[in-house]
């Protein structure tokens, strides 16, 4: 593993390449093909001026398209003062592998603007986002059939609306224009369930793992989520929603952390109370119902069964991995575990469920949003009422035959036709469960492979390689 001259001690892109190479050794593809799969096809580094009060700031930003073996390319846009080319390349590469694992027919991409959004007003952020979008349009780096951004660290629905509005203004009359970006508010062409999708996917993936007795036994754990001790790093989009779904399923949230501190309570934290405190006090440092650690990274070493790093990359390293006590490391964030840390954790017998599968719920539901934008119709609009009417007739026939009537609650549960959010969540659940088993089956099939990440990479390499081979370039 090589070190990088970046704010991080580790080269994130090199880490991804190392993981890729480890898996590629278990495949038989020609070197040229593997090199093409690994390469970042297009790297667009830009600088543009923005007027901030009475001065001009030169903004550094990126968009990387890792692969066009399927188009459009797809990947989030990150706003963070730690953004650098190495990081964006790594995240774009992970998107290629992620999309293939969950059968989303896109190539991988990622974008980043090197700013701390907390240092700018909403007006200034809007100007930066719109100018960034204009730069993407100028170089043909955005479009429903070219490259479709989405939210990532430091961005959300608001930024996606600005991107959409800028794109539409530059492309009048383009009927599929709303498919140029996903993660939009529902009122601006978004899909219900997208905001929670990544966290929900993290939960579905870990729930599936925990449902398999033979996988739980070596970890000394029982099956099921209820009662499992969970610690979550980062209470943003991915962290908060992951914590929420574990909490709702009866897990004990023993640890939660934000950028300035970590909270621990062996009896469990009340997530809504913690979030209310965070909202009202803008910090958790003063939260009274937990032991507070001023060193936020302490959370990674808490005594728990499931650890969900959901903030940033390279947080579990060779230095702290020996102290990690969790038996399951659930990668909500991209790249939270470095290769040297992974080696240590695997030796300790931990299971790491990798980012490229586990946080793919976001891109899966983004795919549904894109489909909705291209079809111009809300999911469920055509068949919800038909299903409901058919079910009502069926229930009435059963009631007539048996002479018994159902309660209003029972009747509603049985007759209910699927809304958009029901279909989105069901598509996500199916995707996360079936992809988990693809990875698990690869793990079982390759006797020399001992970890889920390598198995996930093998699944992904097989799929991307076959796409390239279908193009007829490789024999
Ligand atoms: P976000 O900006 O919504 O939230 C990140 C949170 O982490 C913030 O609240 C921030 O204060 C906190 N944080 C930062 N450093 C921390 C630290 N050292 N300790 C504890 N908390 C810290 O970002 P997000 O969208 O939730 O993304 C988080 C991670 O998940 C990133 O790695 C991102 O690439 C990945 N991811 C996001 C999505 C998505 O749909 N948003 C999808 C897939 C993967």
Short mmCIF file of C-alpha atoms and ligand atoms in Angstrom, two decimals:
data_model
loop_
_atom_site.label_atom_id
_atom_site.label_comp_id
_atom_site.label_asym_id
_atom_site.label_seq_id
_atom_site.Cartn_x
_atom_site.Cartn_y
_atom_site.Cartn_z
CA UNK A 1 0.00 0.00 0.00
CA UNK A 2 1.41 3.37 -1.02
CA UNK A 3 1.23 6.67 0.82
CA UNK A 4 -0.09 9.79 -0.95
CA UNK A 5 0.85 13.42 -0.81
CA UNK A 6 -2.73 14.33 0.11
CA UNK A 7 -4.40 15.53 3.30
CA UNK A 8 -4.97 11.83 3.94
CA UNK A 9 -2.15 9.62 5.03
CA UNK A 10 -3.30 7.01 2.51
CA UNK A 11 -3.90 7.22 -1.23
CA UNK A 12 -7.56 6.28 -1.45
CA UNK A 13 -7.33 5.54 -5.18
CA UNK A 14 -4.33 3.29 -4.59
CA UNK A 15 -6.28 1.48 -1.87
CA UNK A 16 -9.10 0.80 -4.36
CA UNK A 17 -6.58 -0.42 -6.94
CA UNK A 18 -4.96 -2.70 -4.33
CA UNK A 19 -8.34 -4.20 -3.47
CA UNK A 20 -9.07 -4.63 -7.20
CA UNK A 21 -5.72 -6.37 -7.84
CA UNK A 22 -6.26 -8.73 -4.91
CA UNK A 23 -9.56 -9.86 -6.44
CA UNK A 24 -8.35 -9.83 -10.05
CA UNK A 25 -5.76 -12.46 -9.09
CA UNK A 26 -8.69 -14.87 -8.70
CA UNK A 27 -9.91 -14.22 -12.27
CA UNK A 28 -8.50 -15.21 -15.67
CA UNK A 29 -9.00 -12.01 -17.68
CA UNK A 30 -6.17 -10.64 -19.85
CA UNK A 31 -4.09 -7.90 -18.26
CA UNK A 32 -5.16 -5.33 -20.87
CA UNK A 33 -8.80 -5.83 -20.01
CA UNK A 34 -8.16 -5.58 -16.27
CA UNK A 35 -6.09 -2.42 -16.85
CA UNK A 36 -8.96 -0.88 -18.83
CA UNK A 37 -11.49 -1.72 -16.12
CA UNK A 38 -9.26 -0.16 -13.45
CA UNK A 39 -8.39 3.05 -15.33
CA UNK A 40 -10.17 6.37 -14.77
CA UNK A 41 -11.25 7.24 -18.33
CA UNK A 42 -11.71 11.00 -17.95
CA UNK A 43 -10.52 13.34 -15.22
CA UNK A 44 -11.76 16.93 -15.41
CA UNK A 45 -10.06 19.28 -13.01
CA UNK A 46 -11.40 22.81 -13.05
CA UNK A 47 -10.89 26.21 -11.44
CA UNK A 48 -13.42 29.02 -11.58
CA UNK A 49 -13.81 32.38 -9.89
CA UNK A 50 -16.68 33.19 -7.53
CA UNK A 51 -17.38 36.59 -6.03
CA UNK A 52 -17.64 36.26 -2.26
CA UNK A 53 -18.62 39.60 -0.66
CA UNK A 54 -15.94 42.05 -1.87
CA UNK A 55 -13.33 39.51 -2.96
CA UNK A 56 -12.96 36.83 -5.62
CA UNK A 57 -12.26 33.25 -4.63
CA UNK A 58 -10.86 30.70 -7.07
CA UNK A 59 -12.71 27.43 -6.52
CA UNK A 60 -11.04 24.06 -7.15
CA UNK A 61 -13.40 21.34 -8.38
CA UNK A 62 -13.44 17.96 -10.14
CA UNK A 63 -15.56 15.53 -12.09
CA UNK A 64 -14.13 12.10 -12.83
CA UNK A 65 -15.73 9.57 -15.17
CA UNK A 66 -14.17 6.27 -14.28
CA UNK A 67 -15.90 4.09 -16.85
CA UNK A 68 -18.25 4.40 -19.82
CA UNK A 69 -18.72 0.67 -20.34
CA UNK A 70 -22.33 1.57 -19.62
CA UNK A 71 -23.78 5.05 -19.97
CA UNK A 72 -24.66 7.38 -18.44
CA UNK A 73 -21.93 7.57 -15.81
CA UNK A 74 -23.24 8.06 -12.33
CA UNK A 75 -21.91 9.31 -9.02
CA UNK A 76 -22.37 11.89 -6.29
CA UNK A 77 -20.89 15.33 -5.81
CA UNK A 78 -19.00 16.01 -2.59
CA UNK A 79 -18.45 19.39 -0.93
CA UNK A 80 -15.56 19.17 1.51
CA UNK A 81 -12.34 21.05 2.10
CA UNK A 82 -10.55 17.70 1.91
CA UNK A 83 -11.60 17.04 -1.72
CA UNK A 84 -8.64 16.22 -3.97
CA UNK A 85 -8.13 14.43 -7.29
CA UNK A 86 -7.00 11.16 -5.69
CA UNK A 87 -10.17 11.02 -3.59
CA UNK A 88 -12.53 11.80 -6.49
CA UNK A 89 -10.83 9.19 -8.69
CA UNK A 90 -11.18 6.57 -5.97
CA UNK A 91 -14.84 7.40 -5.40
CA UNK A 92 -15.53 7.31 -9.16
CA UNK A 93 -13.88 3.88 -9.44
CA UNK A 94 -15.95 2.58 -6.52
CA UNK A 95 -19.08 3.77 -8.35
CA UNK A 96 -18.26 1.56 -11.36
CA UNK A 97 -17.88 -1.49 -9.11
CA UNK A 98 -20.92 -0.53 -7.03
CA UNK A 99 -23.24 -0.11 -10.03
CA UNK A 100 -22.22 -3.46 -11.47
CA UNK A 101 -22.72 -5.31 -8.17
CA UNK A 102 -26.31 -4.06 -7.83
CA UNK A 103 -27.03 -4.36 -11.57
CA UNK A 104 -27.54 -0.66 -12.14
CA UNK A 105 -26.67 -0.12 -15.83
CA UNK A 106 -24.34 2.86 -15.36
CA UNK A 107 -20.62 3.55 -15.47
CA UNK A 108 -18.95 5.10 -12.43
CA UNK A 109 -18.28 8.81 -11.87
CA UNK A 110 -17.81 11.24 -9.01
CA UNK A 111 -17.50 14.96 -8.48
CA UNK A 112 -16.12 17.19 -5.78
CA UNK A 113 -15.79 20.84 -4.91
CA UNK A 114 -13.03 21.72 -2.46
CA UNK A 115 -15.00 23.89 -0.07
CA UNK A 116 -16.34 23.60 3.45
CA UNK A 117 -20.02 24.42 2.85
CA UNK A 118 -20.32 25.67 6.44
CA UNK A 119 -18.11 28.65 5.47
CA UNK A 120 -20.52 29.91 2.80
CA UNK A 121 -24.01 31.41 2.81
CA UNK A 122 -26.78 29.62 0.87
CA UNK A 123 -26.55 32.36 -1.80
CA UNK A 124 -22.82 31.77 -2.22
CA UNK A 125 -23.30 27.99 -2.31
CA UNK A 126 -25.93 28.44 -5.00
CA UNK A 127 -23.54 30.53 -7.10
CA UNK A 128 -20.76 27.94 -6.69
CA UNK A 129 -23.09 25.05 -7.57
CA UNK A 130 -24.55 26.77 -10.62
CA UNK A 131 -21.11 27.76 -11.92
CA UNK A 132 -19.83 24.20 -11.36
CA UNK A 133 -22.81 22.90 -13.36
CA UNK A 134 -22.12 25.38 -16.15
CA UNK A 135 -18.51 24.13 -16.28
CA UNK A 136 -19.80 20.54 -16.55
CA UNK A 137 -22.16 21.54 -19.37
CA UNK A 138 -19.37 23.36 -21.16
CA UNK A 139 -17.27 20.17 -21.36
CA UNK A 140 -20.20 17.82 -21.98
CA UNK A 141 -19.73 16.22 -18.53
CA UNK A 142 -23.40 16.21 -17.54
CA UNK A 143 -26.62 15.02 -19.15
CA UNK A 144 -29.23 12.26 -18.76
CA UNK A 145 -27.35 10.04 -21.24
CA UNK A 146 -23.84 11.24 -20.39
CA UNK A 147 -23.18 11.69 -16.68
CA UNK A 148 -25.75 12.03 -13.89
CA UNK A 149 -24.62 13.46 -10.53
CA UNK A 150 -26.28 12.85 -7.16
CA UNK A 151 -25.79 13.91 -3.52
CA UNK A 152 -22.75 12.88 -1.50
CA UNK A 153 -20.93 14.21 1.57
CA UNK A 154 -21.89 17.87 2.11
CA UNK A 155 -24.61 18.01 -0.56
CA UNK A 156 -28.31 17.14 -0.67
CA UNK A 157 -31.62 17.88 -2.37
CA UNK A 158 -31.05 21.64 -2.40
CA UNK A 159 -27.81 21.40 -4.41
CA UNK A 160 -29.41 18.88 -6.81
CA UNK A 161 -32.25 21.36 -7.51
CA UNK A 162 -29.73 24.07 -8.40
CA UNK A 163 -27.94 21.65 -10.74
CA UNK A 164 -31.23 20.66 -12.39
CA UNK A 165 -32.37 24.24 -12.84
CA UNK A 166 -29.04 25.28 -14.38
CA UNK A 167 -28.99 22.28 -16.72
CA UNK A 168 -32.59 22.84 -17.85
CA UNK A 169 -31.89 26.54 -18.49
CA UNK A 170 -28.98 25.62 -20.77
CA UNK A 171 -30.93 22.85 -22.54
CA UNK A 172 -34.39 24.21 -23.35
CA UNK A 173 -36.82 21.72 -24.80
CA UNK A 174 -34.79 18.64 -23.88
CA UNK A 175 -37.58 16.26 -22.94
CA UNK A 176 -35.45 14.03 -20.73
CA UNK A 177 -33.59 16.93 -19.04
CA UNK A 178 -34.86 16.03 -15.53
CA UNK A 179 -32.78 12.87 -15.72
CA UNK A 180 -29.57 14.95 -15.64
CA UNK A 181 -29.27 14.64 -11.85
CA UNK A 182 -30.80 12.47 -9.12
CA UNK A 183 -31.46 12.99 -5.42
CA UNK A 184 -33.77 15.88 -6.30
CA UNK A 185 -36.68 16.90 -4.08
CA UNK A 186 -39.87 15.00 -5.00
CA UNK A 187 -41.43 18.31 -6.06
CA UNK A 188 -38.63 18.72 -8.64
CA UNK A 189 -38.76 15.27 -10.22
CA UNK A 190 -37.24 13.27 -7.36
CA UNK A 191 -38.48 9.88 -6.28
CA UNK A 192 -39.96 9.05 -2.90
CA UNK A 193 -37.52 7.09 -0.72
CA UNK A 194 -34.28 8.44 -2.27
CA UNK A 195 -33.22 10.47 0.78
CA UNK A 196 -33.32 7.44 3.11
CA UNK A 197 -32.18 4.95 0.45
CA UNK A 198 -28.49 4.60 1.32
CA UNK A 199 -29.14 4.11 5.03
CA UNK A 200 -32.03 1.76 4.32
CA UNK A 201 -29.76 -0.24 2.01
CA UNK A 202 -27.07 -0.44 4.73
CA UNK A 203 -29.71 -1.83 7.05
CA UNK A 204 -31.07 -4.36 4.50
CA UNK A 205 -27.55 -5.62 3.76
CA UNK A 206 -26.60 -6.15 7.40
CA UNK A 207 -30.01 -7.60 8.24
CA UNK A 208 -29.46 -10.19 5.51
CA UNK A 209 -26.01 -11.10 6.85
CA UNK A 210 -27.40 -11.35 10.38
CA UNK A 211 -30.20 -13.65 9.25
CA UNK A 212 -27.76 -16.45 8.33
CA UNK A 213 -27.02 -18.65 11.34
CA UNK A 214 -23.86 -20.20 9.86
CA UNK A 215 -22.39 -16.73 9.25
CA UNK A 216 -23.26 -15.53 12.75
CA UNK A 217 -21.89 -18.56 14.56
CA UNK A 218 -18.16 -17.85 13.99
CA UNK A 219 -18.76 -14.29 15.22
CA UNK A 220 -20.38 -15.58 18.41
CA UNK A 221 -23.60 -13.78 17.53
CA UNK A 222 -27.19 -14.91 17.33
CA UNK A 223 -29.31 -14.25 14.25
CA UNK A 224 -31.48 -11.14 13.88
CA UNK A 225 -31.00 -7.42 14.44
CA UNK A 226 -33.01 -7.00 17.64
CA UNK A 227 -30.68 -6.58 20.61
CA UNK A 228 -27.51 -6.18 18.53
CA UNK A 229 -25.25 -3.39 19.86
CA UNK A 230 -24.66 -0.86 17.08
CA UNK A 231 -22.31 2.16 16.87
CA UNK A 232 -22.63 4.67 14.03
CA UNK A 233 -20.00 7.25 13.02
CA UNK A 234 -21.48 10.40 11.43
CA UNK A 235 -25.09 11.55 11.70
CA UNK A 236 -25.52 12.89 8.18
CA UNK A 237 -27.67 11.35 5.48
CA UNK A 238 -26.16 7.85 5.54
CA UNK A 239 -25.33 7.66 9.25
CA UNK A 240 -28.61 9.04 10.53
CA UNK A 241 -30.78 6.84 8.31
CA UNK A 242 -28.70 3.72 9.01
CA UNK A 243 -29.02 4.39 12.75
CA UNK A 244 -32.75 5.00 12.35
CA UNK A 245 -33.47 1.68 10.62
CA UNK A 246 -31.33 -0.32 13.09
CA UNK A 247 -33.06 1.46 15.98
CA UNK A 248 -36.54 0.82 14.55
CA UNK A 249 -35.63 -2.88 14.17
CA UNK A 250 -34.81 -3.12 17.87
CA UNK A 251 -31.02 -2.78 17.85
CA UNK A 252 -29.38 -0.99 20.80
CA UNK A 253 -27.59 2.17 19.62
CA UNK A 254 -24.67 2.09 22.07
CA UNK A 255 -22.62 4.71 20.20
CA UNK A 256 -23.21 7.71 17.92
CA UNK A 257 -20.69 10.29 16.84
CA UNK A 258 -20.46 13.59 15.02
CA UNK A 259 -17.44 15.57 13.88
CA UNK A 260 -16.76 17.03 17.36
CA UNK A 261 -17.46 14.15 19.76
CA UNK A 262 -18.74 10.61 20.35
CA UNK A 263 -21.54 9.45 22.66
CA UNK A 264 -21.61 6.10 24.45
CA UNK A 265 -24.38 4.51 26.46
CA UNK A 266 -24.33 0.74 27.01
CA UNK A 267 -28.10 0.78 27.63
CA UNK A 268 -28.76 2.45 24.29
CA UNK A 269 -29.22 5.99 23.01
CA UNK A 270 -32.58 7.45 22.05
CA UNK A 271 -31.92 8.51 18.45
CA UNK A 272 -34.72 11.08 18.24
CA UNK A 273 -33.61 12.67 21.52
CA UNK A 274 -29.98 12.84 20.30
CA UNK A 275 -31.04 14.41 16.98
CA UNK A 276 -33.27 16.93 18.77
CA UNK A 277 -30.34 17.92 20.99
CA UNK A 278 -28.05 18.23 17.95
CA UNK A 279 -30.59 20.44 16.18
CA UNK A 280 -31.18 22.69 19.19
CA UNK A 281 -27.59 22.99 20.49
CA UNK A 282 -25.64 22.53 17.23
CA UNK A 283 -23.32 20.13 19.09
CA UNK A 284 -23.53 16.85 21.00
CA UNK A 285 -20.66 17.79 23.35
CA UNK A 286 -23.18 18.82 26.00
CA UNK A 287 -25.56 15.86 25.54
CA UNK A 288 -26.44 14.75 29.09
CA UNK A 289 -27.67 11.15 28.66
CA UNK A 290 -24.41 9.53 27.55
CA UNK A 291 -20.71 9.37 28.25
CA UNK A 292 -19.22 12.04 25.94
CA UNK A 293 -15.81 11.52 24.30
CA UNK A 294 -14.19 14.71 22.97
CA UNK A 295 -12.17 12.56 20.60
CA UNK A 296 -14.87 11.63 18.04
CA UNK A 297 -12.76 8.74 16.70
CA UNK A 298 -13.16 6.97 20.07
CA UNK A 299 -16.44 5.60 18.69
CA UNK A 300 -14.54 3.29 16.37
CA UNK A 301 -13.18 1.44 19.40
CA UNK A 302 -16.47 1.15 21.33
CA UNK A 303 -17.59 -2.25 22.56
CA UNK A 304 -20.31 -3.17 20.06
CA UNK A 305 -21.41 -5.90 17.64
CA UNK A 306 -21.91 -3.77 14.52
CA UNK A 307 -19.83 -0.70 13.68
CA UNK A 308 -21.14 1.57 10.91
CA UNK A 309 -18.55 4.12 9.78
CA UNK A 310 -20.74 6.57 7.81
CA UNK A 311 -18.67 9.76 7.56
CA UNK A 312 -15.50 9.66 5.48
CA UNK A 313 -12.72 7.42 4.16
CA UNK A 314 -9.54 6.16 5.87
CA UNK A 315 -10.92 6.30 9.41
CA UNK A 316 -10.04 2.73 10.40
CA UNK A 317 -6.32 2.39 9.80
CA UNK A 318 -3.44 0.18 10.87
CA UNK A 319 -3.18 2.36 13.99
CA UNK A 320 -6.66 1.91 15.47
CA UNK A 321 -7.73 -1.39 13.86
CA UNK A 322 -6.17 -3.48 16.67
CA UNK A 323 -8.55 -1.70 19.12
CA UNK A 324 -11.73 -2.16 17.07
CA UNK A 325 -14.06 -4.48 18.98
CA UNK A 326 -16.97 -4.75 16.56
CA UNK A 327 -17.51 -8.13 14.94
CA UNK A 328 -19.25 -6.68 11.90
CA UNK A 329 -17.91 -3.57 10.18
CA UNK A 330 -20.64 -2.18 7.95
CA UNK A 331 -19.14 0.30 5.48
CA UNK A 332 -21.80 3.01 5.15
CA UNK A 333 -19.13 5.49 4.05
CA UNK A 334 -16.91 4.94 1.04
CA UNK A 335 -13.45 3.66 1.86
CA UNK A 336 -13.54 3.87 5.67
CA UNK A 337 -11.18 0.88 6.14
CA UNK A 338 -7.61 1.02 4.77
CA UNK A 339 -6.05 -2.20 3.39
CA UNK A 340 -3.65 -2.57 6.35
CA UNK A 341 -6.56 -2.16 8.77
CA UNK A 342 -8.57 -4.71 6.80
CA UNK A 343 -5.80 -7.28 7.22
CA UNK A 344 -5.79 -6.75 10.99
CA UNK A 345 -9.58 -6.89 11.29
CA UNK A 346 -9.87 -10.05 9.20
CA UNK A 347 -7.19 -11.74 11.28
CA UNK A 348 -9.25 -10.89 14.35
CA UNK A 349 -12.15 -12.74 12.73
CA UNK A 350 -14.30 -9.68 11.98
CA UNK A 351 -16.57 -9.53 8.93
CA UNK A 352 -16.33 -6.40 6.78
CA UNK A 353 -19.29 -5.73 4.51
CA UNK A 354 -17.78 -3.49 1.84
CA UNK A 355 -18.87 -0.01 0.73
CA UNK A 356 -19.15 -0.99 -2.93
CA UNK A 357 -22.08 -3.20 -2.01
CA UNK A 358 -23.40 -1.90 1.30
CA UNK A 359 -23.93 1.76 0.46
CA UNK A 360 -25.27 1.02 -3.05
CA UNK A 361 -28.85 1.73 -1.95
CA UNK A 362 -28.37 5.36 -2.94
CA UNK A 363 -27.38 4.64 -6.52
CA UNK A 364 -30.03 1.92 -6.80
CA UNK A 365 -32.82 4.35 -5.95
CA UNK A 366 -31.14 7.05 -8.05
CA UNK A 367 -31.53 4.61 -10.95
CA UNK A 368 -35.26 4.36 -10.15
CA UNK A 369 -35.44 8.17 -10.09
CA UNK A 370 -33.72 8.39 -13.47
CA UNK A 371 -36.17 5.82 -14.91
CA UNK A 372 -39.05 7.88 -13.53
CA UNK A 373 -37.64 11.03 -15.15
CA UNK A 374 -37.26 9.32 -18.53
CA UNK A 375 -40.74 7.78 -18.40
CA UNK A 376 -42.40 10.94 -17.05
CA UNK A 377 -44.71 8.88 -14.85
CA UNK A 378 -44.82 8.26 -11.10
CA UNK A 379 -44.26 4.62 -10.11
CA UNK A 380 -47.57 3.02 -9.16
CA UNK A 381 -49.74 5.50 -11.03
CA UNK A 382 -50.97 2.98 -13.59
CA UNK A 383 -51.63 -0.03 -11.39
CA UNK A 384 -52.18 1.05 -7.76
CA UNK A 385 -55.94 1.49 -8.07
CA UNK A 386 -56.35 -1.61 -10.25
CA UNK A 387 -54.54 -3.76 -7.66
CA UNK A 388 -56.55 -2.24 -4.84
CA UNK A 389 -59.89 -2.83 -6.60
CA UNK A 390 -58.95 -6.43 -7.44
CA UNK A 391 -57.88 -7.07 -3.84
CA UNK A 392 -61.10 -5.57 -2.47
CA UNK A 393 -63.15 -7.91 -4.70
CA UNK A 394 -61.07 -10.87 -3.48
CA UNK A 395 -61.56 -9.94 0.19
CA UNK A 396 -65.31 -9.48 -0.35
CA UNK A 397 -65.55 -12.92 -1.98
CA UNK A 398 -63.69 -14.51 0.96
CA UNK A 399 -65.96 -12.67 3.43
CA UNK A 400 -69.08 -13.83 1.52
CA UNK A 401 -67.84 -17.43 1.43
CA UNK A 402 -66.82 -17.58 5.10
CA UNK A 403 -69.53 -15.30 6.50
CA UNK A 404 -66.81 -13.48 8.51
CA UNK A 405 -65.66 -9.88 8.06
CA UNK A 406 -62.17 -8.47 8.43
CA UNK A 407 -61.28 -5.54 10.66
CA UNK A 408 -60.61 -2.22 8.89
CA UNK A 409 -56.88 -2.62 9.64
CA UNK A 410 -56.68 -6.14 8.21
CA UNK A 411 -58.66 -5.09 5.15
CA UNK A 412 -56.35 -2.13 4.48
CA UNK A 413 -53.19 -4.26 4.88
CA UNK A 414 -54.45 -6.82 2.35
CA UNK A 415 -56.11 -4.56 -0.21
CA UNK A 416 -53.51 -1.76 -0.30
CA UNK A 417 -52.11 -1.12 -3.80
CA UNK A 418 -48.46 -0.14 -4.02
CA UNK A 419 -47.53 3.55 -3.85
CA UNK A 420 -44.33 4.90 -5.34
CA UNK A 421 -42.47 4.62 -2.04
CA UNK A 422 -43.63 0.99 -1.56
CA UNK A 423 -42.27 0.06 -4.99
CA UNK A 424 -39.01 1.94 -4.48
CA UNK A 425 -38.39 0.32 -1.09
CA UNK A 426 -39.33 -3.09 -2.43
CA UNK A 427 -36.96 -2.68 -5.41
CA UNK A 428 -34.22 -1.61 -3.00
CA UNK A 429 -34.83 -4.53 -0.63
CA UNK A 430 -34.79 -7.04 -3.49
CA UNK A 431 -31.57 -5.51 -4.86
CA UNK A 432 -29.75 -5.51 -1.52
CA UNK A 433 -30.78 -9.09 -0.69
CA UNK A 434 -30.00 -10.60 -4.08
CA UNK A 435 -26.67 -8.76 -4.39
CA UNK A 436 -25.68 -9.90 -0.90
CA UNK A 437 -26.17 -13.50 -1.99
CA UNK A 438 -24.21 -12.93 -5.23
CA UNK A 439 -21.26 -11.84 -3.07
CA UNK A 440 -21.75 -14.60 -0.51
CA UNK A 441 -21.97 -17.22 -3.28
CA UNK A 442 -18.71 -15.90 -4.79
CA UNK A 443 -17.12 -16.17 -1.34
CA UNK A 444 -18.27 -19.77 -1.01
CA UNK A 445 -17.23 -20.63 -4.58
CA UNK A 446 -13.65 -19.31 -4.24
CA UNK A 447 -12.12 -21.36 -1.49
CA UNK A 448 -9.01 -19.17 -1.33
CA UNK A 449 -11.03 -15.99 -0.89
CA UNK A 450 -11.70 -15.22 2.75
CA UNK A 451 -13.39 -11.83 2.76
CA UNK A 452 -16.53 -10.18 1.41
CA UNK A 453 -14.68 -7.28 -0.26
CA UNK A 454 -12.59 -9.53 -2.48
CA UNK A 455 -15.69 -11.58 -3.29
CA UNK A 456 -17.59 -8.38 -4.16
CA UNK A 457 -14.77 -7.25 -6.43
CA UNK A 458 -14.78 -10.64 -8.18
CA UNK A 459 -18.53 -10.33 -8.83
CA UNK A 460 -18.00 -6.82 -10.15
CA UNK A 461 -14.97 -7.61 -12.31
CA UNK A 462 -16.87 -10.50 -13.92
CA UNK A 463 -19.79 -8.24 -14.82
CA UNK A 464 -17.73 -5.30 -16.11
CA UNK A 465 -15.40 -7.63 -18.03
CA UNK A 466 -18.32 -9.29 -19.75
CA UNK A 467 -19.71 -5.87 -20.76
CA UNK A 468 -16.36 -4.98 -22.32
CA UNK A 469 -16.07 -8.37 -24.02
CA UNK A 470 -19.54 -7.92 -25.47
CA UNK A 471 -18.21 -4.78 -27.15
CA UNK A 472 -15.96 -7.11 -29.11
CA UNK A 473 -12.65 -5.45 -28.20
CA UNK A 474 -11.36 -8.42 -26.23
CA UNK A 475 -11.57 -12.01 -27.43
P1 LIG B 1 -23.38 14.02 4.96
O1 LIG B 1 -22.68 15.27 4.61
O2 LIG B 1 -24.87 13.99 4.85
O3 LIG B 1 -23.01 13.54 6.43
C1 LIG B 1 -21.73 13.28 6.91
C2 LIG B 1 -21.74 13.52 8.41
O4 LIG B 1 -20.53 13.02 8.97
C3 LIG B 1 -21.83 15.00 8.77
O5 LIG B 1 -22.87 15.18 9.70
C4 LIG B 1 -20.46 15.32 9.36
O6 LIG B 1 -20.49 16.33 10.34
C5 LIG B 1 -20.08 13.97 9.95
N1 LIG B 1 -18.65 13.78 10.16
C6 LIG B 1 -17.60 14.24 9.46
N2 LIG B 1 -16.44 13.83 9.97
C7 LIG B 1 -16.74 13.08 11.04
C8 LIG B 1 -15.98 12.38 12.01
N3 LIG B 1 -14.65 12.37 11.94
N4 LIG B 1 -16.63 11.69 12.98
C9 LIG B 1 -17.97 11.68 13.04
N5 LIG B 1 -18.76 12.35 12.16
C10 LIG B 1 -18.15 13.04 11.18
O7 LIG B 1 -22.73 12.90 4.03
P2 LIG B 1 -23.37 11.51 3.57
O8 LIG B 1 -24.09 11.75 2.30
O9 LIG B 1 -24.07 10.87 4.71
O10 LIG B 1 -22.05 10.69 3.20
C11 LIG B 1 -21.28 10.00 4.18
C12 LIG B 1 -20.48 8.91 3.51
O11 LIG B 1 -21.36 8.03 2.82
C13 LIG B 1 -19.47 9.38 2.46
O12 LIG B 1 -18.36 8.51 2.47
C14 LIG B 1 -20.24 9.22 1.17
O13 LIG B 1 -19.37 9.10 0.05
C15 LIG B 1 -20.98 7.93 1.46
N6 LIG B 1 -22.17 7.71 0.62
C16 LIG B 1 -23.19 8.61 0.58
C17 LIG B 1 -24.31 8.33 -0.20
C18 LIG B 1 -25.52 9.23 -0.22
O14 LIG B 1 -26.54 8.82 -0.80
N7 LIG B 1 -25.51 10.40 0.39
C19 LIG B 1 -24.36 7.15 -0.96
C20 LIG B 1 -23.29 6.24 -0.89
C21 LIG B 1 -22.21 6.53 -0.09
#
